[in-house]
Coordinates of C-alpha atoms in Angstrom, one line a residue:
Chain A
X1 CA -8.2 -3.6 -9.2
X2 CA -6.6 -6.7 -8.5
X3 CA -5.6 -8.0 -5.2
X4 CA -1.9 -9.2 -4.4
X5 CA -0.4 -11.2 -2.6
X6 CA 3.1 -13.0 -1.3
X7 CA 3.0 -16.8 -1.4
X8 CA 7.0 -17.3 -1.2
X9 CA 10.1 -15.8 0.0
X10 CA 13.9 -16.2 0.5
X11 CA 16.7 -15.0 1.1
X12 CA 20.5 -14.8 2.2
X13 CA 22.2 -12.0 4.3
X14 CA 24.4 -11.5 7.4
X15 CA 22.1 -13.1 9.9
X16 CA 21.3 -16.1 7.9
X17 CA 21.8 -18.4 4.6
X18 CA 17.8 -18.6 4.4
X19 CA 14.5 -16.9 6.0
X20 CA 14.4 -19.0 9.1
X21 CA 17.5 -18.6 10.6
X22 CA 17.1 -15.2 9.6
X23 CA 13.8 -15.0 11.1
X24 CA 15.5 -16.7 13.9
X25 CA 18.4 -14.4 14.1
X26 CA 15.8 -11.0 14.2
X27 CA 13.7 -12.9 17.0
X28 CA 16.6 -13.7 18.7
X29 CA 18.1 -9.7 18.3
X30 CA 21.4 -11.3 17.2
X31 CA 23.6 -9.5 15.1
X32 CA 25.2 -10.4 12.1
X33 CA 28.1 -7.5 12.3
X34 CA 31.8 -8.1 12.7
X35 CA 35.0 -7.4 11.0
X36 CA 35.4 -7.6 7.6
X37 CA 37.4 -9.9 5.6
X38 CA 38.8 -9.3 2.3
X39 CA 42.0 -8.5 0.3
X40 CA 43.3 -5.1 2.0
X41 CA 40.3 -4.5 4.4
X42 CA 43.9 -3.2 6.6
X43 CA 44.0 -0.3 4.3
X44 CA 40.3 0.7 4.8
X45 CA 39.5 2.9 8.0
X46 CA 36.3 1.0 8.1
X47 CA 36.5 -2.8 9.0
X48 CA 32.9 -3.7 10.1
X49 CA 30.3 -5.1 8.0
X50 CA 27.4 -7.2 8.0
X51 CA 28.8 -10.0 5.8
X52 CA 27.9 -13.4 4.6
X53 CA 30.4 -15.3 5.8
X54 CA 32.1 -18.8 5.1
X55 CA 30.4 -18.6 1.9
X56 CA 32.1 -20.9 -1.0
X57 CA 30.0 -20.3 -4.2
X58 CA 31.7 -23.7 -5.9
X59 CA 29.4 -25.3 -3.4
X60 CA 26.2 -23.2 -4.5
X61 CA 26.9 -23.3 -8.5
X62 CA 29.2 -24.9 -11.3
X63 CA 32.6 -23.6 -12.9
X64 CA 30.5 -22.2 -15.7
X65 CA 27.7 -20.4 -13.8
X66 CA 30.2 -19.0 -11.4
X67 CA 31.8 -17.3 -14.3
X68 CA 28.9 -15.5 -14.9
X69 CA 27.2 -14.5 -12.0
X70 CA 28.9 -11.7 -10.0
X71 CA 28.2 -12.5 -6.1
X72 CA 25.1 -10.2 -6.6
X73 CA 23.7 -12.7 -8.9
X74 CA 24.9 -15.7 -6.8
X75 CA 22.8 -14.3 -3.7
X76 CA 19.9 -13.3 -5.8
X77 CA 19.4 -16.8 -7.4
X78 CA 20.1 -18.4 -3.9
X79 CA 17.5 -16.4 -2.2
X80 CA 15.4 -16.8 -5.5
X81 CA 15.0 -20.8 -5.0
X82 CA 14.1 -20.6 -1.6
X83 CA 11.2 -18.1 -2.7
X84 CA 9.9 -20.2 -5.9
X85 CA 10.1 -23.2 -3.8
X86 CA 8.1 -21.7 -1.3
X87 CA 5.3 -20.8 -3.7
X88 CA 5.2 -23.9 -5.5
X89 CA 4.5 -21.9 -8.5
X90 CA 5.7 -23.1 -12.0
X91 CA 6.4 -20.9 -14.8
X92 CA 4.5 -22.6 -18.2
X93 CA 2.6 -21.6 -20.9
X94 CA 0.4 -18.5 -20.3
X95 CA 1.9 -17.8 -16.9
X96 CA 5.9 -17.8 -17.9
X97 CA 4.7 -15.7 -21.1
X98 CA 2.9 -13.2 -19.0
X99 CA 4.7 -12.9 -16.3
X100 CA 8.3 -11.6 -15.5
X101 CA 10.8 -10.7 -12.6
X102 CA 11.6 -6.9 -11.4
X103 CA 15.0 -6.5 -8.5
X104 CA 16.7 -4.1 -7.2
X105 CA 20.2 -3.1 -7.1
X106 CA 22.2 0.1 -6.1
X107 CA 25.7 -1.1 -7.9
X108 CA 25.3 -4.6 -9.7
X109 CA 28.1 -6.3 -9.8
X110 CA 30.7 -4.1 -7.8
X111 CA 33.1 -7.1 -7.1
X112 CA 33.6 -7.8 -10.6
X113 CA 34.2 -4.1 -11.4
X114 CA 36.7 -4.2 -8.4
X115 CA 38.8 -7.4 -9.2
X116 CA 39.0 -6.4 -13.0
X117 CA 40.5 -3.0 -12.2
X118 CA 43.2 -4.8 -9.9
X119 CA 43.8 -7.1 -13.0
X120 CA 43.9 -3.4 -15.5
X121 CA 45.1 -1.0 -13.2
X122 CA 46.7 -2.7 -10.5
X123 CA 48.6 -5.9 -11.9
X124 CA 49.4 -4.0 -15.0
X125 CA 47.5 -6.7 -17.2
X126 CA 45.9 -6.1 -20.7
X127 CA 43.2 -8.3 -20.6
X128 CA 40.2 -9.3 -18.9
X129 CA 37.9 -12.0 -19.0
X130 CA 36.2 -12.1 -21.8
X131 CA 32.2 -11.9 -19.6
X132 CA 32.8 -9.1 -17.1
X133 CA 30.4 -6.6 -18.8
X134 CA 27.5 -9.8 -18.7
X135 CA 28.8 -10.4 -15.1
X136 CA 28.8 -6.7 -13.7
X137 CA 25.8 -5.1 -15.7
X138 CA 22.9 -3.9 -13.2
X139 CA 20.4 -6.2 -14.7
X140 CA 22.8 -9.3 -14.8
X141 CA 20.8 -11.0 -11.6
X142 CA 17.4 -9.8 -13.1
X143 CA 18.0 -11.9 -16.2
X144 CA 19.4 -15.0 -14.8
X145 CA 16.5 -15.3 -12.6
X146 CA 14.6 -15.1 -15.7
X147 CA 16.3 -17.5 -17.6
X148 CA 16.4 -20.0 -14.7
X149 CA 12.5 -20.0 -14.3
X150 CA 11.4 -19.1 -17.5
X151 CA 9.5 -15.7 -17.2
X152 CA 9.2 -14.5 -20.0
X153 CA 6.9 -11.0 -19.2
X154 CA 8.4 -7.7 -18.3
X155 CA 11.5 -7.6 -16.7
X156 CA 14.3 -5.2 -15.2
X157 CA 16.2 -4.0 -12.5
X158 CA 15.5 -0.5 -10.4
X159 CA 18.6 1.5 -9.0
X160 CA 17.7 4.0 -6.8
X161 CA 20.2 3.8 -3.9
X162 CA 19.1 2.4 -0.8
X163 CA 15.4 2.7 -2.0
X164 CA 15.9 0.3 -5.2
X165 CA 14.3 -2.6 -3.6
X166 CA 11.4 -1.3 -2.7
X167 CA 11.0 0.6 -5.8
X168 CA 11.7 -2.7 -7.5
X169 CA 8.6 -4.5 -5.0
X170 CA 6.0 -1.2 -5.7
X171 CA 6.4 -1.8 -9.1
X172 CA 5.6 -5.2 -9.0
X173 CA 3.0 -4.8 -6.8
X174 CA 1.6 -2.4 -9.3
X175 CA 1.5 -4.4 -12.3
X176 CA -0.4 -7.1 -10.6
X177 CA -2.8 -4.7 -9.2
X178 CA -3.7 -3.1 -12.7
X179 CA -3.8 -6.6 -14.3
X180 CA -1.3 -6.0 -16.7
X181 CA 1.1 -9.6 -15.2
X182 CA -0.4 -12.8 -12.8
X183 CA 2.7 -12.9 -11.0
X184 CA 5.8 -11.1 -10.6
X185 CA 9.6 -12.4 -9.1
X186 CA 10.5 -9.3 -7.3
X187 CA 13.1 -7.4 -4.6
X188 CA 16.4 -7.1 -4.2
X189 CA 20.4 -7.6 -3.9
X190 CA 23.5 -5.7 -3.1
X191 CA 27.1 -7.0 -2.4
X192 CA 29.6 -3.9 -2.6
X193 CA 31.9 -5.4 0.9
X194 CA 35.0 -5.5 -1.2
X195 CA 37.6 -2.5 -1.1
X196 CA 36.6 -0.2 -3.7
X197 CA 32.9 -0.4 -2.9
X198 CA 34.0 0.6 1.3
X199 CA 36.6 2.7 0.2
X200 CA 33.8 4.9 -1.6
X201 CA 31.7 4.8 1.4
X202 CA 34.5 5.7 4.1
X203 CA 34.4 8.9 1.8
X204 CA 31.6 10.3 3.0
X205 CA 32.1 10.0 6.5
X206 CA 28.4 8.4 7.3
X207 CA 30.6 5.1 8.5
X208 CA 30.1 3.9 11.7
X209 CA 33.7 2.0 13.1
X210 CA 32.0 -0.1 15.9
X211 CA 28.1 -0.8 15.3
X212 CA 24.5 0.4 13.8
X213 CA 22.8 1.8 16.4
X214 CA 19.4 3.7 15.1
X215 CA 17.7 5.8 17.2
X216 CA 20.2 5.8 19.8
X217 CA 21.4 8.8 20.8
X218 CA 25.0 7.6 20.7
X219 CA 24.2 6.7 17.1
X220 CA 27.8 7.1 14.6
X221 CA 26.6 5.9 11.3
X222 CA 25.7 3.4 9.3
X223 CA 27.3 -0.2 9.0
X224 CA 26.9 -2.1 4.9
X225 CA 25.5 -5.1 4.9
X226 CA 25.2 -7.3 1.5
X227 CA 22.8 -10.3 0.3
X228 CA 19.6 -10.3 -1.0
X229 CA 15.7 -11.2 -0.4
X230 CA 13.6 -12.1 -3.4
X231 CA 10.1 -13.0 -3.0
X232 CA 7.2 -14.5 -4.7
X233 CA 4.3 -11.6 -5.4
X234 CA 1.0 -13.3 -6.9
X235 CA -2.6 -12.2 -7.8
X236 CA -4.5 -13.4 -5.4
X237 CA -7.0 -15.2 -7.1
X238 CA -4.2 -16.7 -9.2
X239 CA -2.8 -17.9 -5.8
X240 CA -5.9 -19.3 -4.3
X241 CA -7.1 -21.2 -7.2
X242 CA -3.9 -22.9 -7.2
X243 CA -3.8 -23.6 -3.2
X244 CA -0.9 -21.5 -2.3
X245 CA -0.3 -20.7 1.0
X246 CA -0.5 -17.1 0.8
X247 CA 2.0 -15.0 3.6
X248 CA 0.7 -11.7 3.7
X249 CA -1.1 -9.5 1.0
X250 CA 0.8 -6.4 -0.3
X251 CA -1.9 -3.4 0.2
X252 CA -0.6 0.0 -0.7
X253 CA 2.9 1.6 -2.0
X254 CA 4.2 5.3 -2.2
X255 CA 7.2 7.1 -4.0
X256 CA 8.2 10.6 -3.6
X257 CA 11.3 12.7 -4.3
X258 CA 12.8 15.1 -2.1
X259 CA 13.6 17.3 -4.7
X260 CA 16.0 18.9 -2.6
X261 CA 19.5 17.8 -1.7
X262 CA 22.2 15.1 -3.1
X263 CA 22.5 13.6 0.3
X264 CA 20.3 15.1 2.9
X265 CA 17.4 14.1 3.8
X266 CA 14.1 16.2 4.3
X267 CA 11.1 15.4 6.2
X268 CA 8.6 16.4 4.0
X269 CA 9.6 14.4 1.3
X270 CA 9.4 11.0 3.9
X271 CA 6.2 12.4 5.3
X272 CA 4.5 12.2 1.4
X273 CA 5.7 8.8 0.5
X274 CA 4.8 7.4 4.3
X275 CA 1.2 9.3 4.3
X276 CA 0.7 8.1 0.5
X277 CA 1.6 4.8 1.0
X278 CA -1.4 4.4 3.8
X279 CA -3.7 6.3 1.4
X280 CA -2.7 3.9 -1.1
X281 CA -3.6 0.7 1.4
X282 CA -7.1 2.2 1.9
X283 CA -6.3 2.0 5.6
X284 CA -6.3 4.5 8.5
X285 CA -2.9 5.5 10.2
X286 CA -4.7 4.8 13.2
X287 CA -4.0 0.6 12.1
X288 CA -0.5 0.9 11.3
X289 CA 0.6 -1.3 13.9
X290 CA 4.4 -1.4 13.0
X291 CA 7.2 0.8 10.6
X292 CA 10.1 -1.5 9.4
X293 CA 12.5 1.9 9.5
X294 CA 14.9 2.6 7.0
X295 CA 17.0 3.7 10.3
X296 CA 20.4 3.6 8.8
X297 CA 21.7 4.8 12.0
X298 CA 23.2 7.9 11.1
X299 CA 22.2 11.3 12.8
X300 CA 20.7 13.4 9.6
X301 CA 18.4 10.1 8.7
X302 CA 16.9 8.6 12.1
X303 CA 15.6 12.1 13.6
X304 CA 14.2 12.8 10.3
X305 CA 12.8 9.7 9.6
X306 CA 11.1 10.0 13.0
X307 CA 10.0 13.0 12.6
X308 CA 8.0 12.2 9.4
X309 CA 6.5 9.4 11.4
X310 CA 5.5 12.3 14.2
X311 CA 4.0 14.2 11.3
X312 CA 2.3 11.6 9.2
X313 CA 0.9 10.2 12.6
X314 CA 0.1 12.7 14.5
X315 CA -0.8 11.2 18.3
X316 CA -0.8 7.9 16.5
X317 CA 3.3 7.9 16.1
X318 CA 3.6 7.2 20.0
X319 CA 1.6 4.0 20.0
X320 CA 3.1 2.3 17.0
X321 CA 6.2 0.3 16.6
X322 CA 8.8 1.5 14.5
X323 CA 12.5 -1.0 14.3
X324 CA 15.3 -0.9 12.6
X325 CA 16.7 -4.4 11.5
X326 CA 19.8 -2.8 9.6
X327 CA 21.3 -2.8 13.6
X328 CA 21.3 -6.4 12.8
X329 CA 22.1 -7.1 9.3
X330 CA 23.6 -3.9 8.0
X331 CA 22.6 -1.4 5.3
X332 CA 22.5 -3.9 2.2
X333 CA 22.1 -0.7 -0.1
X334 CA 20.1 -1.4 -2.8
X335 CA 18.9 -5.0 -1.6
X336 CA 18.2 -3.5 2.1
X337 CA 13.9 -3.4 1.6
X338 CA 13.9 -6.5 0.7
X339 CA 15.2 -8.0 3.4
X340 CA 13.8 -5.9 5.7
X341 CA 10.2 -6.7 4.2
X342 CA 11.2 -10.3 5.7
X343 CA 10.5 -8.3 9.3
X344 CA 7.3 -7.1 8.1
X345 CA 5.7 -10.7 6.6
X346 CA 7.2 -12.4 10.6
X347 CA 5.2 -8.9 12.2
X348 CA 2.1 -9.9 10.4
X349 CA 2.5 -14.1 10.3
X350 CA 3.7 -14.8 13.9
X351 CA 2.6 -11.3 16.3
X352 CA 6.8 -11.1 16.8
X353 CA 8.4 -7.7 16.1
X354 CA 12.1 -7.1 15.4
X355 CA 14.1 -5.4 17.3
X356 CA 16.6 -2.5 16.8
X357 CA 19.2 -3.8 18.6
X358 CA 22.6 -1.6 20.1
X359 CA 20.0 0.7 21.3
X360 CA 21.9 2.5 24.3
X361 CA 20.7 5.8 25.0
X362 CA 17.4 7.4 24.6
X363 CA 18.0 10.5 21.8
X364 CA 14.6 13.2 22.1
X365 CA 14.7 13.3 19.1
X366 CA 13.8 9.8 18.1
X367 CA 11.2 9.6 20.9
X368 CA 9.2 6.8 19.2
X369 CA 8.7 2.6 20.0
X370 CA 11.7 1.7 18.3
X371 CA 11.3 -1.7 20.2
X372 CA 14.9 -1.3 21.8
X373 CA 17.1 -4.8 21.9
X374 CA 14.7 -7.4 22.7
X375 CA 12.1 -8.4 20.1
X376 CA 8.1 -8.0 20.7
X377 CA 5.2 -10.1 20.7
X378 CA 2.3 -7.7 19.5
X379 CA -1.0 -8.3 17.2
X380 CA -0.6 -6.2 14.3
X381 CA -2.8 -5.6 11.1
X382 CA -0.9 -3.1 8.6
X383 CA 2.5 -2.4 8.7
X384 CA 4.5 0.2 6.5
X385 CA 8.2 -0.8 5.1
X386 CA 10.3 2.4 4.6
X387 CA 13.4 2.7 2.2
X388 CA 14.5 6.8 1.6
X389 CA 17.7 6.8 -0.6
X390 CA 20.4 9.1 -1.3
X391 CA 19.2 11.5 -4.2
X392 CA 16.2 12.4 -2.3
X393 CA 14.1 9.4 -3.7
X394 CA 11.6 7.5 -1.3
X395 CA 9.3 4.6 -1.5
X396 CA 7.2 3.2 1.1
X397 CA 5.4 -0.1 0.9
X398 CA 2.0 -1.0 3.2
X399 CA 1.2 -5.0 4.1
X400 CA -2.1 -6.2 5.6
X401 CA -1.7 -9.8 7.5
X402 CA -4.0 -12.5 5.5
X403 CA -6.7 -13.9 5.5
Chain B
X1 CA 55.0 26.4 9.2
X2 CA 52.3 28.1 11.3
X3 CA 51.3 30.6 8.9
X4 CA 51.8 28.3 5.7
X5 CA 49.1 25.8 7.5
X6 CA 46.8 28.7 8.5
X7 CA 46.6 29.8 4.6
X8 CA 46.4 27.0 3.1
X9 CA 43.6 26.0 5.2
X10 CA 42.1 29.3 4.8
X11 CA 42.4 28.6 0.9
X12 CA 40.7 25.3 1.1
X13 CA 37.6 26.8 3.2
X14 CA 37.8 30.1 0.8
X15 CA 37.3 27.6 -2.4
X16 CA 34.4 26.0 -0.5
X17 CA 32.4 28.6 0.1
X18 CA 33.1 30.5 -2.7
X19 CA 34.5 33.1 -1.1
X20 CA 37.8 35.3 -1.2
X21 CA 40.5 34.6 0.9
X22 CA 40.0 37.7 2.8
X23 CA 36.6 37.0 3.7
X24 CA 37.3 34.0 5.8
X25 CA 38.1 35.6 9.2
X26 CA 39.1 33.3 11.3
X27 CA 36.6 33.7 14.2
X28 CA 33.7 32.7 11.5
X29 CA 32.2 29.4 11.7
X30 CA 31.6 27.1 8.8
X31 CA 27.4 28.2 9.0
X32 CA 28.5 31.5 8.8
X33 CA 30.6 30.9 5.6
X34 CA 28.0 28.6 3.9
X35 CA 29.6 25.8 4.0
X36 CA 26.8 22.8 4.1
X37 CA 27.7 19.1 5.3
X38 CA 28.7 18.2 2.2
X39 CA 31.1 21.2 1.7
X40 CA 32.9 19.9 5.0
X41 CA 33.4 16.9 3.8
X42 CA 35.1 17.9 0.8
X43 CA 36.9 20.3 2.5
X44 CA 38.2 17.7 5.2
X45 CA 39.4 15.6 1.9
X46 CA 41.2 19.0 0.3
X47 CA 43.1 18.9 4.1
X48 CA 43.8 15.3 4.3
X49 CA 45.3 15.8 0.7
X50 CA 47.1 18.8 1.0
X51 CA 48.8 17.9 4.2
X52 CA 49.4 14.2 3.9
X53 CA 47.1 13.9 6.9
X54 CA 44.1 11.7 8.3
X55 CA 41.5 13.8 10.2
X56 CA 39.6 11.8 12.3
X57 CA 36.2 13.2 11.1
X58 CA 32.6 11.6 11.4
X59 CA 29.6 13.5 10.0
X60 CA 27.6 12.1 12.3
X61 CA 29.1 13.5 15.8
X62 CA 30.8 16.7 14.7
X63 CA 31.0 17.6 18.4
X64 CA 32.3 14.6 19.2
X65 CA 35.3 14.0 16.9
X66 CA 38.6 15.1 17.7
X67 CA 38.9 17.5 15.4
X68 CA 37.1 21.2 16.4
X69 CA 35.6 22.6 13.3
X70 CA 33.6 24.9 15.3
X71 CA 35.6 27.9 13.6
X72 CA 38.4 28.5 10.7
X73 CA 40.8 29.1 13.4
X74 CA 39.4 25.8 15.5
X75 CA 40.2 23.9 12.2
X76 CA 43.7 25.4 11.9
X77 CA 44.7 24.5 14.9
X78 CA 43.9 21.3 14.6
X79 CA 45.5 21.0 11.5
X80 CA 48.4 22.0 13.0
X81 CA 48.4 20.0 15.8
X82 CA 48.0 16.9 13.4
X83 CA 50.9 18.4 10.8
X84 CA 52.8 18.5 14.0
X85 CA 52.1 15.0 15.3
X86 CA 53.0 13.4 12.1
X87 CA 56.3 15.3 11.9
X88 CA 56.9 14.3 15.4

């Protein structure tokens, strides 16, 4: 089997327009949650959000570009540059033919959906522009980042609710493994902050109205974020013989399915994707130094979560860290792994662990090291990236620091 | 108005847990009727839409919120009580 490795990242989120000040932002435990604006965020009962703000995508891309890429697009190819540019690598010949780009995405391109049912429904019009479908289809940011670098391997987009990134990275990180691609452009993007894509979650009444506070027993629910993280995932000899600096090396990953409920989730089917992703690593759970949580701060997911960890773990579970960064840049849905495997490559590069911040008051049943408000410095080896979606569908990814 | 609210309500929880109407007692609880989260959810949407009414509701405190769904007769009170404010 073939080793793998990350030798770029980027990204754009809430807490920052690329990984350092993001990096910055998680060491610093700042958050990137506040009210939301956009056209009738007054008739939502939810106005918080972790959103990217001040951004103008005429300064990013050109008239023609922008009518094609749906702000799920716009954040993927943003975050996308940074990452290739970070690699140095260069899609010719053999490579581009071979190799190919794999995101995720919960909703694609929700804003387009939204503003051309104002224009249908709304306005009354009969006409829309003649690329929404290009614009709103799931796989829309997949295939531009394809067609901007030239891969020309295997490429698609994974939706599986708030696990589709990491889906989208596991499977990457499996096709370089088994030799079948050299290198693979992989993780995720979500931007649903616009009314329809709220409204829908205000339905469910998982919304917190003030902040994301996992863990905490005064937890109320979970607050979206949006923005993507893409990164650079690379054989490793492919990397080395090119002189890449290589970030951290992607060890082990686990799915499972709940096979139970819609909505809730269930502690056995964390427990399998956590315990299989460390089997998968070759490691023992006794070097797991650190969990980035899926910690969405709502009650049914944080005590379970935690109590997978108390199962898979065992004595173990007290000693390591476990965080949440969505207190700081929101539930980005379908792009949330990605950006939260940002927190695992600084864990493993620089010793500094992010904090869940808004942690208030200790809940028993989320007795774990959840490294409350202030960031950590602590040596680790191996740390595990959780994402558990809606529909009962988990994946779990394991990094080892490098060399 | 009283009793109109009281059946309706009763209707709405009945259709939830598939049940009949004269099976929901009012002392039960919604775990004695069946009815799981997402069943309380809906239900709390049938409410708001029946009665033109917002119920302050979060899954994630039940206890917490304003509105006592720790019985049928708990809800239809405060059903009530928000009918009542919004006429007021």
């Amino acid at each position: 089997m073939k080793r793998v490795v990350i030798t770029g990242q980027g990204t754009i989120n809430a807490l920052g327009r690329n990984v350092p000040e993001t990096l910055d932002a998680m060491r610093e435990g700042r958050s990137g949650i506040g009210p939301l604006e956009f056209r009738d965020v007054e008739r939502l009962s939810i106005r918080i959000g972790g959103q990217v703000r001040d951004f103008v995508p005429e300064k990013e891309f050109n008239r023609q570009q922008i009518a094609l890429y749906d702000r799920f697009t716009q954040f993927t190819l943003i975050a996308a540059k940074e990452a290739l540019e970070q690699s140095g690598i260069s899609f010719e010949g053999e490579l581009a033919a071979r190799s190919g780009v794999v995101l995720g995405t919960a909703g694609g391109g929700v804003n387009t959906w939204d503003e051309n049912y104002r224009t249908v429904y709304e306005d009354g019009k009969n006409r829309v522009h003649p690329f929404v479908v290009p614009k709103l289809m799931n796989n829309a940011a997949a295939s531009h980042v394809s067609i901007t670098y030239n891969l020309q391997g295997p490429s698609y987009t994974v939706a599986t609710a708030c696990a589709s990134s990491n889906h989208a990275m596991g499977q990457a990180f499996n096709m370089i493994r088994s030799g079948m691609v050299p290198a693979m452009v992989t993780g995720g993007s979500e931007s649903m902050l616009c009314f329809g894509g709220v409204k829908a979650w205000e339905g469910l009444r998982v919304m917190s109205r003030d902040a994301c506070r996992p863990f905490s027993a005064n937890r109320n629910g979970m607050v979206q974020g949006e923005g993507a993280a893409v990164f650079v995932f690379e054989e490793l000899e492919h990397a080395q013989a090119r002189g890449a600096d290589i970030l951290a090396e992607v060890v082990g990953f686990a799915m499972s399915s709940d096979a139970a409920d819609i909505v809730m989730p269930s502690k056995r089917g964390a427990a399998k994707a956590i315990s299989g992703a460390v089997r998968d690593a070759g490691v023992n759970p006794e070097e797991i130094g650190y969990i980035n949580a899926h910690g969405t701060g709502t009650a049914a997911n944080d005590k379970t979560e935690c109590a997978a960890v108390a199962e898979v773990f065992g004595r173990h579970a007290d000693r390591l860290m476990i965080s949440s960064t969505k207190s700081m840049h929101g539930h980005l849905i379908g792009g949330t792994g990605a950006v939260e495997l940002l927190a695992c490559v600084m864990a493993l590069q620089e010793g500094v662990i992010a904090p869940t911040i808004g942690y208030e008051e200790p809940d028993p049943e989320c007795s774990l090291d959840v490294v409350p408000n202030v960031a950590r410095e602590a040596k680790v080896d191996v740390v595990l990236s959780n994402a558990f979606a809606f529909g009962g569908l988990n994946a779990v990814l394991a990094l080892r620091k490098f060399p | 108005m009283a009793d109109t609210v009281k059946s309706k309500v009763i209707s709405i929880i009945a259709e939830q847990a598939a049940l009949d109407i004269s099976d929901v007692k009012p002392e039960a609880s919604l775990e004695d009727l069946g009815i799981d989260s997402l069943a309380l959810v809906e239900s709390i949407f049938s409410i708001e839409e029946t009665f033109d009414i917002t119920v302050p509701f979060n899954a994630n405190n039940p206890e917490e919120s304003e509105f006592d769904i720790s019985s049928v007769s708990s809800i239809i009170k405060a059903v009530e009580g928000l009918v009542a404010a919004q006429a007021a």
